[in-house]
Each structure stands twice: as structure tokens, then as C-alpha cells.
């Protein structure tokens, strides 16, 4: 096995190990442990994004470091309260001087942000740099590409309990803002 193969394998396992270390810290998930008005939760979301973004293959030469945006978080939180999984209107995701992309995840149970972000990141197995899946393919990489978009540098997330269905659901939303 060549050094290139070892590096490739190590890079593939690194995100899994990072996500699992965050999961171990948050064995019991309560609404308070996922609310993004907590600086601790904000920090974990930012650190996890930056760690995963640093590990993309091939490495990005222009990948910007993410920082928390309170304005983007307020928008994400407000949109999560609508409990609508459809992509929101771009004008609702606008912050001062820029627009933001969006990732959403709907679940019937509380889960950690690392699990949600890990699900989005796991779409990387369907992603090939320089190619885009055909519309005929039954796969998506949209969440992954949003997460690793090189020029995104601000992130804000929110989660809401949606009780207007038979079972309660939780909608996790992150906004990714770029130049």
C-alpha cells in the first residue's frame, strides 16, 4: 500500500472519528443541548464545520474558515419554526451584504448537531470533484457541497420542535453565507 493510499484512507476515517468524539460528549440529547443560542453549541457547530472542510479531497486552496453569524442564525431559527422542509426563499436567507445557502434536516427525535452535520457530510461518498450527479441519479450531494463550499465563511443554525403533525418532529436548519 502506497503512502497516497494510506493518506486517502486516513482522510476518509478522520471525519468519522471527529463526529464520534462529539457524539460521546453529548450522550444525552435534550432540547437545551441543541439550541443554538448557546455559545457552546455555536462553537461546536463551527469547529466541526471547519474540521470537516479542512479534510476535503482534493484539498481546497481557497477554503475560508467559518465563523458564527448571529444574523444568519436568527434567520435559520426563524425559518426552522415554519417546519417546512422545502428550500426557503433566498430573500429570507439574506444577511447584510450577502445571501446564504441552506441545509435542512427533519427528524422525529432529538439528535446532536454532529449527527445532523455528519449526515450532510456523508453525501461526500457520492461526490466526485469536477462532476455533478445527473438528475436521473437517485442521490444527492447538495447538503455536502453546501457544507464545503469554499467561499462560505459565515454560518448560523437553528432548530425547532414541530408539533403540528401526528408525531413531534425537529427541523434543523443551517445557513451558509458567502462573498
C-alpha positions in Angstrom: 0.0 0.0 0.0 1.5 3.4 -1.0 1.7 6.5 1.1 -1.0 8.0 -1.1 -3.4 5.2 -0.3 -2.7 5.5 3.4 -3.4 9.2 3.4 -6.6 8.7 1.4 -7.8 6.1 4.0 -6.8 8.3 6.9 -8.7 11.2 5.4 -11.7 9.0 5.0 -11.8 7.9 8.6 -10.9 11.3 10.2 -14.4 12.8 9.8 -16.0 9.7 11.3 -13.7 9.9 14.3 -14.3 13.6 14.8 -18.1 13.1 14.6 -17.9 10.2 17.1 -15.9 12.2 19.6 -18.6 14.9 19.5 -21.3 12.2 20.0 -19.5 10.8 23.0 -19.6 14.3 24.6 -23.4 14.5 24.1 -24.7 11.1 25.0 -28.0 12.6 26.4 -29.6 14.9 23.9 -32.1 17.5 25.3 -33.5 20.5 23.5 -31.1 22.7 25.6 -28.1 20.8 24.2 -29.0 21.6 20.6 -30.3 25.2 21.0 -28.1 27.5 19.0 -28.4 30.4 21.4 -25.8 28.6 23.5 -22.2 29.7 22.8 -21.1 26.2 23.5 -23.4 24.8 20.8 -22.4 27.5 18.4 -18.7 26.7 18.9 -19.2 23.0 18.4 -21.0 23.7 15.1 -18.3 26.0 13.8 -15.4 23.7 14.9 -17.0 20.7 13.3 -17.6 22.5 10.1 -14.1 23.9 9.9 -12.6 20.4 10.7 -14.6 18.7 8.0 -13.9 21.4 5.5 -10.2 21.1 6.1 -10.4 17.4 5.3 -11.9 17.6 1.7 -10.2 15.6 -1.0 -8.7 17.1 -3.1 -7.7 19.8 -0.7 -9.2 23.3 -1.5 -6.6 26.0 -2.0 -9.2 28.8 -1.3 -11.3 27.3 1.6 -12.3 30.0 4.0 -12.6 29.5 7.8 -16.2 29.5 9.0 -17.3 31.8 11.8 -20.6 32.1 13.6 -23.1 34.7 12.3 -25.8 35.7 14.7 -27.7 37.3 11.9 -27.7 34.0 9.8 -28.6 32.1 13.0 -31.6 34.3 13.6 -32.8 33.7 10.0 -32.2 29.9 10.3 -34.0 29.8 13.6 -36.9 31.8 12.3 -37.2 29.6 9.2 -37.0 26.4 11.3 -40.1 27.5 13.1 -42.1 27.2 9.9 -41.4 23.4 10.0 -41.1 23.3 6.2 -38.5 21.1 4.6 -38.7 22.8 1.3 -35.9 25.2 0.3 -36.7 28.6 1.6 -36.9 31.8 -0.4 -33.4 33.2 -0.9 -34.5 36.7 0.3 -35.4 35.1 3.7 -31.8 33.9 3.9 -30.2 37.3 3.1 -28.0 38.9 5.7 -26.2 42.2 5.5 -24.4 42.4 2.1 -24.7 38.8 1.1 -27.0 35.8 0.6 -26.8 32.4 2.3 -27.3 28.8 1.2 -29.2 26.4 3.3 -29.2 22.9 4.6 -32.2 21.3 6.4 -32.8 18.0 8.3 -36.1 16.8 9.7 -36.2 14.0 12.3 -38.7 12.6 14.7 -36.2 12.6 17.6 -33.7 15.0 19.1 -30.2 14.3 17.8 -26.9 16.1 18.2 -25.7 18.7 15.7 -22.7 16.5 15.0 -25.1 13.7 13.8 -27.0 16.2 11.6 -23.8 17.7 10.1 -22.4 14.2 9.8 -25.4 13.1 7.7 -24.9 16.1 5.3 -21.1 15.3 5.2 -21.7 11.7 4.4 -23.1 12.7 1.0 -19.4 13.0 0.1 -19.3 9.4 -0.8 -21.4 10.3 -3.9 -19.4 13.3 -4.8 -16.6 13.3 -7.4 -14.7 16.6 -7.7 -15.4 18.2 -11.1 -18.5 16.2 -11.7 -22.2 16.7 -10.8 -24.6 13.8 -10.4 -27.2 13.6 -13.2 -30.8 14.5 -12.4 -31.6 10.8 -13.2 -29.4 9.6 -10.3 -31.3 8.9 -7.1 -28.6 10.5 -5.0 -27.9 14.0 -3.7 -24.8 15.8 -2.8 -26.4 19.2 -2.3 -26.0 19.2 1.5 -22.4 18.2 1.2 -21.5 20.8 -1.4 -23.2 23.5 0.7 -21.1 22.4 3.7 -17.8 22.5 1.9 -18.4 25.5 -0.4 -15.0 27.2 -0.4 -16.2 30.8 -0.2 -18.7 30.3 2.6 -17.3 31.9 5.7 -20.3 32.6 8.0 -22.7 30.0 9.4 -25.8 30.3 11.5 -28.1 27.4 12.6 -31.3 26.9 14.4 -33.6 24.0 15.4 -37.3 24.0 16.2 -39.8 21.5 17.6 -42.6 21.0 15.1 -45.8 19.8 16.8 -48.4 20.2 14.0 -48.0 16.6 12.8 -49.0 13.3 14.3 -45.6 12.8 15.8 -43.4 15.7 17.0 -40.6 16.4 14.7 -37.4 18.6 14.9 -36.2 20.7 12.0 -32.5 21.5 11.9 -31.5 24.4 9.6 -28.1 25.8 8.8 -27.4 28.9 6.7 -24.0 29.1 4.9 -23.1 32.7 3.8 -20.5 33.6 1.3 -18.9 36.6 -0.5 
